[in-house]
C-alpha cells in the first residue's frame, strides 16, 4: 500500500447540494495504475488551509467503470477542510492525494445473483453510490436496495443521479429516501434512519437472512444502531459491512478488538519504514506511538488520527501494544499483529514496529 502523496489537479468541481461539492481529479496517464480503485475505497488528501497542514479522507463516489476519480465533501459545522473545500476550492487547484485505500467492499463476480442492501445518511452516500453503481454494472443479475436518510429534499446528495440509476435499472435498483424534516407522505419513510426504521424495513421490504451483503455509512450512532438491529433480526454479522467517517463521541472500547490502556510507561522503540530503522525513547506521557515517533523526528503516514482510516497501520515485530480504538483494522489483521499507530501505546519496554510489513 503506497502512502505517498501525489499532487493532482482538480479537473471538475460540481455543487451537489448547497453544502456539498464533488471534486474530480485529473490523473496523469503515468499514474492511472497507481490510482486504480475498488468501489467503496477512499482517498487521503493533504492540503495547507490558512497556513495549517490538514490531512483528511474522502470516499470515492465514482463507479470503477466510469473513468472518473471523484470524491464528495460535505461541509461540517466549523470544519476546517470541508468548509475550505465547499467554499474556496476551484477547478484547476491542486491537492496532494494518496492512492486509494480501504476495505469497504465485497468482491464482485459477473455470475453472482446477489441482493445488496445499503443504509446511508448524509455524506455516507459517497462510498455507497460507488458500490451501488459498480455492482449493478459488474453483476447483471444482482439487485440493490438503498435506504438513504437526509434532513430534507434539498440535502439529498446525488439526487438526480440516483433517479437516473433507478430509471436505468428499474427491476434491480430500489431507492427509498428517508427524510427527518420533510414528509414524503408515508410515515415509514419519515424520521431518522435508525434501528427502529431498519426493523420495519426488514419486516416489509427485505428478508434479512437472504441479503448477501449490507453496507452502512453515516453518523456513528446510525451505523451501530442499524448494525445491531440487523444482527437481531437475522442478518449474519459477517455480512454487515460499515465505514466510519469519524469516531467523535464513540466510546473508546466499543470495538471488541480494542483495549484501553491507562498505565503507560517508558519504552525503547524502533520504527522501520522504507527499510530504514529509527530508534527513539517513548516516555510515559500518554502519547500515542505515532505522535511520539513524529515528535522524535520520524515522518510517518497518517490521516484521521481517529482509528478509522488505517493509513497509520504498522506491524509489531517485537513486543506488544494496546490500542484505544481500532475500527480501521479487520480482525485477521489484528490477529496477524497489525496495529493502528495513532491509537497504540506500548505494553512492553521494547517495541519494534514496521511500516513496511
Ligand atoms: C475513511 C473515511 C472516509 C470519509 N469520507 C468522507 C466523504 O466521502 N465525504 C465527507 O464529507 N467526509 C468524509 N469523511 C470525513 C472527512 O475526512 C472529515 O473528517 C470531514 O470532512 C471533517 O473535516 P473538517 O476538516 O471539515 O473538520 P475538522 O476541522 O476536522 O472538525 C471540525 C469539527 O467537526 C467534527 N467532525 C469531524 N468530522 C466529522 C464528521 N464526519 N461528522 C460530524 N462531525 C465531524 C469534529 O469533531 C470537530 O468538532 C471521511 C472520513 C474517513 C475516515
Ligand atoms: S491515522 Fe487514521 S487510523 Fe490512524
mmCIF file of N, CA, C and O in Angstrom, residues 21-95:
data_model
loop_
_atom_site.group_PDB
_atom_site.id
_atom_site.type_symbol
_atom_site.label_atom_id
_atom_site.label_comp_id
_atom_site.label_asym_id
_atom_site.label_seq_id
_atom_site.Cartn_x
_atom_site.Cartn_y
_atom_site.Cartn_z
ATOM 1 N N UNK A 21 -19.820 19.579 -2.252
ATOM 2 C CA UNK A 21 -19.251 19.625 -3.604
ATOM 3 C C UNK A 21 -18.646 18.260 -3.925
ATOM 4 O O UNK A 21 -18.174 17.562 -3.024
ATOM 5 N N UNK A 22 -18.676 17.903 -5.214
ATOM 6 C CA UNK A 22 -17.893 16.736 -5.612
ATOM 7 C C UNK A 22 -16.709 17.240 -6.424
ATOM 8 O O UNK A 22 -16.809 18.229 -7.147
ATOM 9 N N UNK A 23 -15.586 16.562 -6.234
ATOM 10 C CA UNK A 23 -14.312 17.019 -6.785
ATOM 11 C C UNK A 23 -13.710 15.891 -7.603
ATOM 12 O O UNK A 23 -13.441 14.811 -7.065
ATOM 13 N N UNK A 24 -13.507 16.119 -8.906
ATOM 14 C CA UNK A 24 -12.906 15.088 -9.760
ATOM 15 C C UNK A 24 -11.460 15.471 -10.055
ATOM 16 O O UNK A 24 -11.169 16.635 -10.355
ATOM 17 N N UNK A 25 -10.570 14.495 -9.948
ATOM 18 C CA UNK A 25 -9.144 14.755 -10.157
ATOM 19 C C UNK A 25 -8.705 14.357 -11.562
ATOM 20 O O UNK A 25 -9.213 13.390 -12.136
ATOM 21 N N UNK A 26 -7.735 15.094 -12.032
ATOM 22 C CA UNK A 26 -7.087 14.778 -13.292
ATOM 23 C C UNK A 26 -5.954 13.811 -12.966
ATOM 24 O O UNK A 26 -5.024 14.187 -12.246
ATOM 25 N N UNK A 27 -6.042 12.584 -13.447
ATOM 26 C CA UNK A 27 -4.990 11.611 -13.130
ATOM 27 C C UNK A 27 -4.108 11.434 -14.364
ATOM 28 O O UNK A 27 -4.575 10.911 -15.379
ATOM 29 N N UNK A 28 -2.848 11.886 -14.324
ATOM 30 C CA UNK A 28 -1.978 11.746 -15.497
ATOM 31 C C UNK A 28 -1.826 10.275 -15.887
ATOM 32 O O UNK A 28 -1.913 9.387 -15.028
ATOM 33 N N UNK A 29 -1.595 10.061 -17.180
ATOM 34 C CA UNK A 29 -1.509 8.706 -17.716
ATOM 35 C C UNK A 29 -0.570 7.807 -16.909
ATOM 36 O O UNK A 29 -0.896 6.656 -16.602
ATOM 37 N N UNK A 30 0.588 8.360 -16.528
ATOM 38 C CA UNK A 30 1.586 7.530 -15.833
ATOM 39 C C UNK A 30 1.140 7.150 -14.412
ATOM 40 O O UNK A 30 1.733 6.284 -13.773
ATOM 41 N N UNK A 31 0.062 7.791 -13.896
ATOM 42 C CA UNK A 31 -0.413 7.443 -12.541
ATOM 43 C C UNK A 31 -1.728 6.664 -12.569
ATOM 44 O O UNK A 31 -2.326 6.396 -11.526
ATOM 45 N N UNK A 32 -2.213 6.319 -13.772
ATOM 46 C CA UNK A 32 -3.516 5.636 -13.876
ATOM 47 C C UNK A 32 -3.553 4.346 -13.049
ATOM 48 O O UNK A 32 -4.524 4.086 -12.345
ATOM 49 N N UNK A 33 -2.479 3.554 -13.115
ATOM 50 C CA UNK A 33 -2.477 2.290 -12.357
ATOM 51 C C UNK A 33 -2.404 2.554 -10.864
ATOM 52 O O UNK A 33 -3.042 1.873 -10.064
ATOM 53 N N UNK A 34 -1.607 3.546 -10.488
ATOM 54 C CA UNK A 34 -1.443 3.883 -9.068
ATOM 55 C C UNK A 34 -2.782 4.293 -8.458
ATOM 56 O O UNK A 34 -3.055 4.017 -7.293
ATOM 57 N N UNK A 35 -3.624 4.968 -9.242
ATOM 58 C CA UNK A 35 -4.890 5.479 -8.709
ATOM 59 C C UNK A 35 -6.106 4.619 -9.104
ATOM 60 O O UNK A 35 -7.227 5.048 -8.955
ATOM 61 N N UNK A 36 -5.830 3.384 -9.595
ATOM 62 C CA UNK A 36 -6.942 2.476 -9.875
ATOM 63 C C UNK A 36 -7.598 2.107 -8.540
ATOM 64 O O UNK A 36 -6.905 1.884 -7.552
ATOM 65 N N UNK A 37 -8.912 2.086 -8.485
ATOM 66 C CA UNK A 37 -9.566 1.851 -7.192
ATOM 67 C C UNK A 37 -10.595 0.733 -7.266
ATOM 68 O O UNK A 37 -11.033 0.332 -8.348
ATOM 69 N N UNK A 38 -10.960 0.256 -6.087
ATOM 70 C CA UNK A 38 -12.076 -0.676 -5.944
ATOM 71 C C UNK A 38 -13.240 0.142 -5.396
ATOM 72 O O UNK A 38 -13.018 1.072 -4.610
ATOM 73 N N UNK A 39 -14.470 -0.209 -5.814
ATOM 74 C CA UNK A 39 -15.648 0.514 -5.330
ATOM 75 C C UNK A 39 -15.636 0.594 -3.804
ATOM 76 O O UNK A 39 -15.270 -0.359 -3.127
ATOM 77 N N UNK A 40 -16.024 1.772 -3.258
ATOM 78 C CA UNK A 40 -16.106 1.914 -1.799
ATOM 79 C C UNK A 40 -14.817 2.369 -1.138
ATOM 80 O O UNK A 40 -14.794 2.609 0.070
ATOM 81 N N UNK A 41 -13.722 2.488 -1.903
ATOM 82 C CA UNK A 41 -12.450 2.917 -1.282
ATOM 83 C C UNK A 41 -12.414 4.439 -1.101
ATOM 84 O O UNK A 41 -13.277 5.158 -1.602
ATOM 85 N N UNK A 42 -11.408 4.912 -0.390
ATOM 86 C CA UNK A 42 -11.301 6.355 -0.147
ATOM 87 C C UNK A 42 -9.919 6.878 -0.505
ATOM 88 O O UNK A 42 -8.974 6.097 -0.699
ATOM 89 N N UNK A 43 -9.824 8.210 -0.611
ATOM 90 C CA UNK A 43 -8.546 8.880 -0.874
ATOM 91 C C UNK A 43 -8.169 9.695 0.351
ATOM 92 O O UNK A 43 -9.039 10.339 0.957
ATOM 93 N N UNK A 44 -6.901 9.702 0.701
ATOM 94 C CA UNK A 44 -6.417 10.632 1.729
ATOM 95 C C UNK A 44 -5.901 11.866 1.019
ATOM 96 O O UNK A 44 -5.166 11.765 0.036
ATOM 97 N N UNK A 45 -6.307 13.012 1.534
ATOM 98 C CA UNK A 45 -5.977 14.272 0.894
ATOM 99 C C UNK A 45 -5.175 15.126 1.876
ATOM 100 O O UNK A 45 -5.463 15.121 3.078
ATOM 101 N N UNK A 46 -4.157 15.809 1.352
ATOM 102 C CA UNK A 46 -3.364 16.706 2.208
ATOM 103 C C UNK A 46 -3.367 18.095 1.581
ATOM 104 O O UNK A 46 -3.221 18.232 0.359
ATOM 105 N N UNK A 47 -3.552 19.117 2.405
ATOM 106 C CA UNK A 47 -3.572 20.494 1.882
ATOM 107 C C UNK A 47 -3.136 21.442 2.991
ATOM 108 O O UNK A 47 -3.124 21.075 4.170
ATOM 109 N N UNK A 48 -2.773 22.642 2.596
ATOM 110 C CA UNK A 48 -2.485 23.673 3.594
ATOM 111 C C UNK A 48 -3.647 24.658 3.550
ATOM 112 O O UNK A 48 -3.939 25.246 2.516
ATOM 113 N N UNK A 49 -4.350 24.789 4.668
ATOM 114 C CA UNK A 49 -5.502 25.688 4.741
ATOM 115 C C UNK A 49 -5.199 26.750 5.798
ATOM 116 O O UNK A 49 -4.943 26.409 6.957
ATOM 117 N N UNK A 50 -5.202 27.988 5.389
ATOM 118 C CA UNK A 50 -4.880 29.103 6.291
ATOM 119 C C UNK A 50 -3.584 28.844 7.063
ATOM 120 O O UNK A 50 -3.522 29.021 8.284
ATOM 121 N N UNK A 51 -2.590 28.368 6.345
ATOM 122 C CA UNK A 51 -1.267 28.163 6.934
ATOM 123 C C UNK A 51 -1.138 26.884 7.746
ATOM 124 O O UNK A 51 -0.077 26.595 8.299
ATOM 125 N N UNK A 52 -2.203 26.099 7.808
ATOM 126 C CA UNK A 52 -2.165 24.878 8.632
ATOM 127 C C UNK A 52 -2.252 23.646 7.746
ATOM 128 O O UNK A 52 -3.128 23.576 6.870
ATOM 129 N N UNK A 53 -1.345 22.667 7.963
ATOM 130 C CA UNK A 53 -1.437 21.441 7.167
ATOM 131 C C UNK A 53 -2.593 20.584 7.670
ATOM 132 O O UNK A 53 -2.700 20.339 8.866
ATOM 133 N N UNK A 54 -3.482 20.169 6.749
ATOM 134 C CA UNK A 54 -4.583 19.289 7.152
ATOM 135 C C UNK A 54 -4.542 18.019 6.313
ATOM 136 O O UNK A 54 -4.172 18.047 5.134
ATOM 137 N N UNK A 55 -4.897 16.916 6.944
ATOM 138 C CA UNK A 55 -4.989 15.628 6.248
ATOM 139 C C UNK A 55 -6.366 15.068 6.524
ATOM 140 O O UNK A 55 -6.770 14.967 7.688
ATOM 141 N N UNK A 56 -7.099 14.721 5.475
ATOM 142 C CA UNK A 56 -8.446 14.197 5.652
ATOM 143 C C UNK A 56 -8.668 13.074 4.642
ATOM 144 O O UNK A 56 -7.951 12.978 3.650
ATOM 145 N N UNK A 57 -9.698 12.269 4.883
ATOM 146 C CA UNK A 57 -10.031 11.170 3.971
ATOM 147 C C UNK A 57 -11.379 11.454 3.314
ATOM 148 O O UNK A 57 -12.291 11.938 3.989
ATOM 149 N N UNK A 58 -11.521 11.114 2.030
ATOM 150 C CA UNK A 58 -12.805 11.274 1.337
ATOM 151 C C UNK A 58 -13.068 10.061 0.457
ATOM 152 O O UNK A 58 -12.195 9.639 -0.312
ATOM 153 N N UNK A 59 -14.266 9.527 0.582
ATOM 154 C CA UNK A 59 -14.610 8.318 -0.170
ATOM 155 C C UNK A 59 -14.839 8.641 -1.635
ATOM 156 O O UNK A 59 -15.377 9.700 -1.975
ATOM 157 N N UNK A 60 -14.476 7.714 -2.475
ATOM 158 C CA UNK A 60 -14.667 7.870 -3.915
ATOM 159 C C UNK A 60 -16.145 7.605 -4.226
ATOM 160 O O UNK A 60 -16.722 6.643 -3.717
ATOM 161 N N UNK A 61 -16.744 8.486 -5.016
ATOM 162 C CA UNK A 61 -18.169 8.304 -5.328
ATOM 163 C C UNK A 61 -18.384 7.794 -6.753
ATOM 164 O O UNK A 61 -19.520 7.624 -7.185
ATOM 165 N N UNK A 62 -17.317 7.549 -7.506
ATOM 166 C CA UNK A 62 -17.463 7.052 -8.875
ATOM 167 C C UNK A 62 -17.552 5.524 -8.876
ATOM 168 O O UNK A 62 -17.050 4.862 -7.967
ATOM 169 N N UNK A 63 -18.156 4.998 -9.936
ATOM 170 C CA UNK A 63 -18.092 3.567 -10.177
ATOM 171 C C UNK A 63 -16.745 3.255 -10.821
ATOM 172 O O UNK A 63 -16.138 4.140 -11.445
ATOM 173 N N UNK A 64 -16.275 2.022 -10.694
ATOM 174 C CA UNK A 64 -14.941 1.698 -11.216
ATOM 175 C C UNK A 64 -14.892 1.761 -12.741
ATOM 176 O O UNK A 64 -13.830 1.869 -13.335
ATOM 177 N N UNK A 65 -16.080 1.710 -13.393
ATOM 178 C CA UNK A 65 -16.157 1.698 -14.858
ATOM 179 C C UNK A 65 -16.271 3.106 -15.428
ATOM 180 O O UNK A 65 -16.308 3.267 -16.644
ATOM 181 N N UNK A 66 -16.356 4.127 -14.594
ATOM 182 C CA UNK A 66 -16.730 5.458 -15.091
ATOM 183 C C UNK A 66 -15.556 6.313 -15.586
ATOM 184 O O UNK A 66 -15.776 7.398 -16.135
ATOM 185 N N UNK A 67 -14.329 5.861 -15.352
ATOM 186 C CA UNK A 67 -13.171 6.634 -15.804
ATOM 187 C C UNK A 67 -13.073 7.983 -15.125
ATOM 188 O O UNK A 67 -12.600 8.966 -15.707
ATOM 189 N N UNK A 68 -13.518 8.051 -13.877
ATOM 190 C CA UNK A 68 -13.581 9.316 -13.150
ATOM 191 C C UNK A 68 -13.091 9.034 -11.730
ATOM 192 O O UNK A 68 -13.529 8.071 -11.109
ATOM 193 N N UNK A 69 -12.169 9.832 -11.241
ATOM 194 C CA UNK A 69 -11.757 9.685 -9.840
ATOM 195 C C UNK A 69 -12.342 10.881 -9.101
ATOM 196 O O UNK A 69 -11.818 11.989 -9.169
ATOM 197 N N UNK A 70 -13.466 10.653 -8.417
ATOM 198 C CA UNK A 70 -14.229 11.771 -7.845
ATOM 199 C C UNK A 70 -14.581 11.470 -6.386
ATOM 200 O O UNK A 70 -14.944 10.337 -6.053
ATOM 201 N N UNK A 71 -14.453 12.477 -5.540
ATOM 202 C CA UNK A 71 -14.896 12.362 -4.144
ATOM 203 C C UNK A 71 -15.950 13.439 -3.900
ATOM 204 O O UNK A 71 -16.075 14.370 -4.695
ATOM 205 N N UNK A 72 -16.695 13.297 -2.798
ATOM 206 C CA UNK A 72 -17.656 14.348 -2.452
ATOM 207 C C UNK A 72 -17.399 14.794 -1.023
ATOM 208 O O UNK A 72 -17.190 13.961 -0.135
ATOM 209 N N UNK A 73 -17.393 16.097 -0.816
ATOM 210 C CA UNK A 73 -17.109 16.659 0.516
ATOM 211 C C UNK A 73 -18.332 17.438 0.984
ATOM 212 O O UNK A 73 -18.793 18.350 0.297
ATOM 213 N N UNK A 74 -18.829 17.079 2.164
ATOM 214 C CA UNK A 74 -19.965 17.798 2.743
ATOM 215 C C UNK A 74 -19.462 18.667 3.884
ATOM 216 O O UNK A 74 -18.699 18.204 4.736
ATOM 217 N N UNK A 75 -19.907 19.913 3.901
ATOM 218 C CA UNK A 75 -19.429 20.849 4.926
ATOM 219 C C UNK A 75 -19.913 20.433 6.315
ATOM 220 O O UNK A 75 -21.098 20.212 6.532
ATOM 221 N N UNK A 76 -18.937 20.312 7.236
ATOM 222 C CA UNK A 76 -19.240 20.017 8.641
ATOM 223 C C UNK A 76 -19.192 21.353 9.378
ATOM 224 O O UNK A 76 -18.294 22.157 9.137
ATOM 225 N N UNK A 77 -20.140 21.606 10.255
ATOM 226 C CA UNK A 77 -20.171 22.860 11.011
ATOM 227 C C UNK A 77 -18.819 23.113 11.684
ATOM 228 O O UNK A 77 -18.342 22.273 12.439
ATOM 229 N N UNK A 78 -18.174 24.214 11.356
ATOM 230 C CA UNK A 78 -16.886 24.552 11.978
ATOM 231 C C UNK A 78 -15.727 23.720 11.439
ATOM 232 O O UNK A 78 -14.623 23.782 11.977
ATOM 233 N N UNK A 79 -15.946 22.954 10.410
ATOM 234 C CA UNK A 79 -14.919 22.043 9.886
ATOM 235 C C UNK A 79 -13.893 22.770 9.023
ATOM 236 O O UNK A 79 -14.266 23.486 8.099
ATOM 237 N N UNK A 80 -12.630 22.568 9.294
ATOM 238 C CA UNK A 80 -11.573 23.310 8.597
ATOM 239 C C UNK A 80 -11.506 22.950 7.108
ATOM 240 O O UNK A 80 -11.654 23.805 6.235
ATOM 241 N N UNK A 81 -11.276 21.679 6.807
ATOM 242 C CA UNK A 81 -11.078 21.329 5.400
ATOM 243 C C UNK A 81 -12.393 21.314 4.615
ATOM 244 O O UNK A 81 -12.446 21.766 3.469
ATOM 245 N N UNK A 82 -13.459 20.798 5.246
ATOM 246 C CA UNK A 82 -14.716 20.685 4.475
ATOM 247 C C UNK A 82 -15.251 22.079 4.125
ATOM 248 O O UNK A 82 -15.773 22.281 3.020
ATOM 249 N N UNK A 83 -15.093 23.052 5.012
ATOM 250 C CA UNK A 83 -15.538 24.417 4.712
ATOM 251 C C UNK A 83 -14.692 24.996 3.578
ATOM 252 O O UNK A 83 -15.211 25.599 2.639
ATOM 253 N N UNK A 84 -13.383 24.755 3.654
ATOM 254 C CA UNK A 84 -12.465 25.226 2.606
ATOM 255 C C UNK A 84 -12.857 24.611 1.255
ATOM 256 O O UNK A 84 -12.950 25.308 0.241
ATOM 257 N N UNK A 85 -13.116 23.298 1.271
ATOM 258 C CA UNK A 85 -13.430 22.607 0.007
ATOM 259 C C UNK A 85 -14.735 23.143 -0.583
ATOM 260 O O UNK A 85 -14.817 23.412 -1.783
ATOM 261 N N UNK A 86 -15.743 23.292 0.250
ATOM 262 C CA UNK A 86 -17.065 23.700 -0.256
ATOM 263 C C UNK A 86 -17.081 25.172 -0.654
ATOM 264 O O UNK A 86 -17.716 25.551 -1.637
ATOM 265 N N UNK A 87 -16.325 26.007 0.062
ATOM 266 C CA UNK A 87 -16.413 27.453 -0.215
ATOM 267 C C UNK A 87 -15.293 28.004 -1.092
ATOM 268 O O UNK A 87 -15.472 28.996 -1.776
ATOM 269 N N UNK A 88 -14.099 27.353 -1.047
ATOM 270 C CA UNK A 88 -12.974 28.016 -1.709
ATOM 271 C C UNK A 88 -12.258 27.214 -2.783
ATOM 272 O O UNK A 88 -11.512 27.782 -3.580
ATOM 273 N N UNK A 89 -12.446 25.901 -2.807
ATOM 274 C CA UNK A 89 -11.733 25.114 -3.838
ATOM 275 C C UNK A 89 -12.270 25.465 -5.225
ATOM 276 O O UNK A 89 -13.466 25.729 -5.377
ATOM 277 N N UNK A 90 -11.392 25.463 -6.221
ATOM 278 C CA UNK A 90 -11.783 25.782 -7.590
ATOM 279 C C UNK A 90 -11.190 24.762 -8.561
ATOM 280 O O UNK A 90 -10.136 24.172 -8.266
ATOM 281 N N UNK A 91 -11.818 24.624 -9.719
ATOM 282 C CA UNK A 91 -11.257 23.790 -10.779
ATOM 283 C C UNK A 91 -9.853 24.317 -11.094
ATOM 284 O O UNK A 91 -9.650 25.533 -11.137
ATOM 285 N N UNK A 92 -8.897 23.417 -11.299
ATOM 286 C CA UNK A 92 -7.529 23.824 -11.601
ATOM 287 C C UNK A 92 -6.638 23.872 -10.363
ATOM 288 O O UNK A 92 -5.413 23.818 -10.471
ATOM 289 N N UNK A 93 -7.246 23.952 -9.161
ATOM 290 C CA UNK A 93 -6.437 23.904 -7.927
ATOM 291 C C UNK A 93 -5.785 22.528 -7.799
ATOM 292 O O UNK A 93 -6.243 21.550 -8.420
ATOM 293 N N UNK A 94 -4.750 22.454 -6.981
ATOM 294 C CA UNK A 94 -4.058 21.178 -6.776
ATOM 295 C C UNK A 94 -4.209 20.734 -5.324
ATOM 296 O O UNK A 94 -4.102 21.551 -4.409
ATOM 297 N N UNK A 95 -4.464 19.438 -5.146
ATOM 298 C CA UNK A 95 -4.453 18.859 -3.798
ATOM 299 C C UNK A 95 -3.462 17.710 -3.807
ATOM 300 O O UNK A 95 -3.238 17.097 -4.851
#
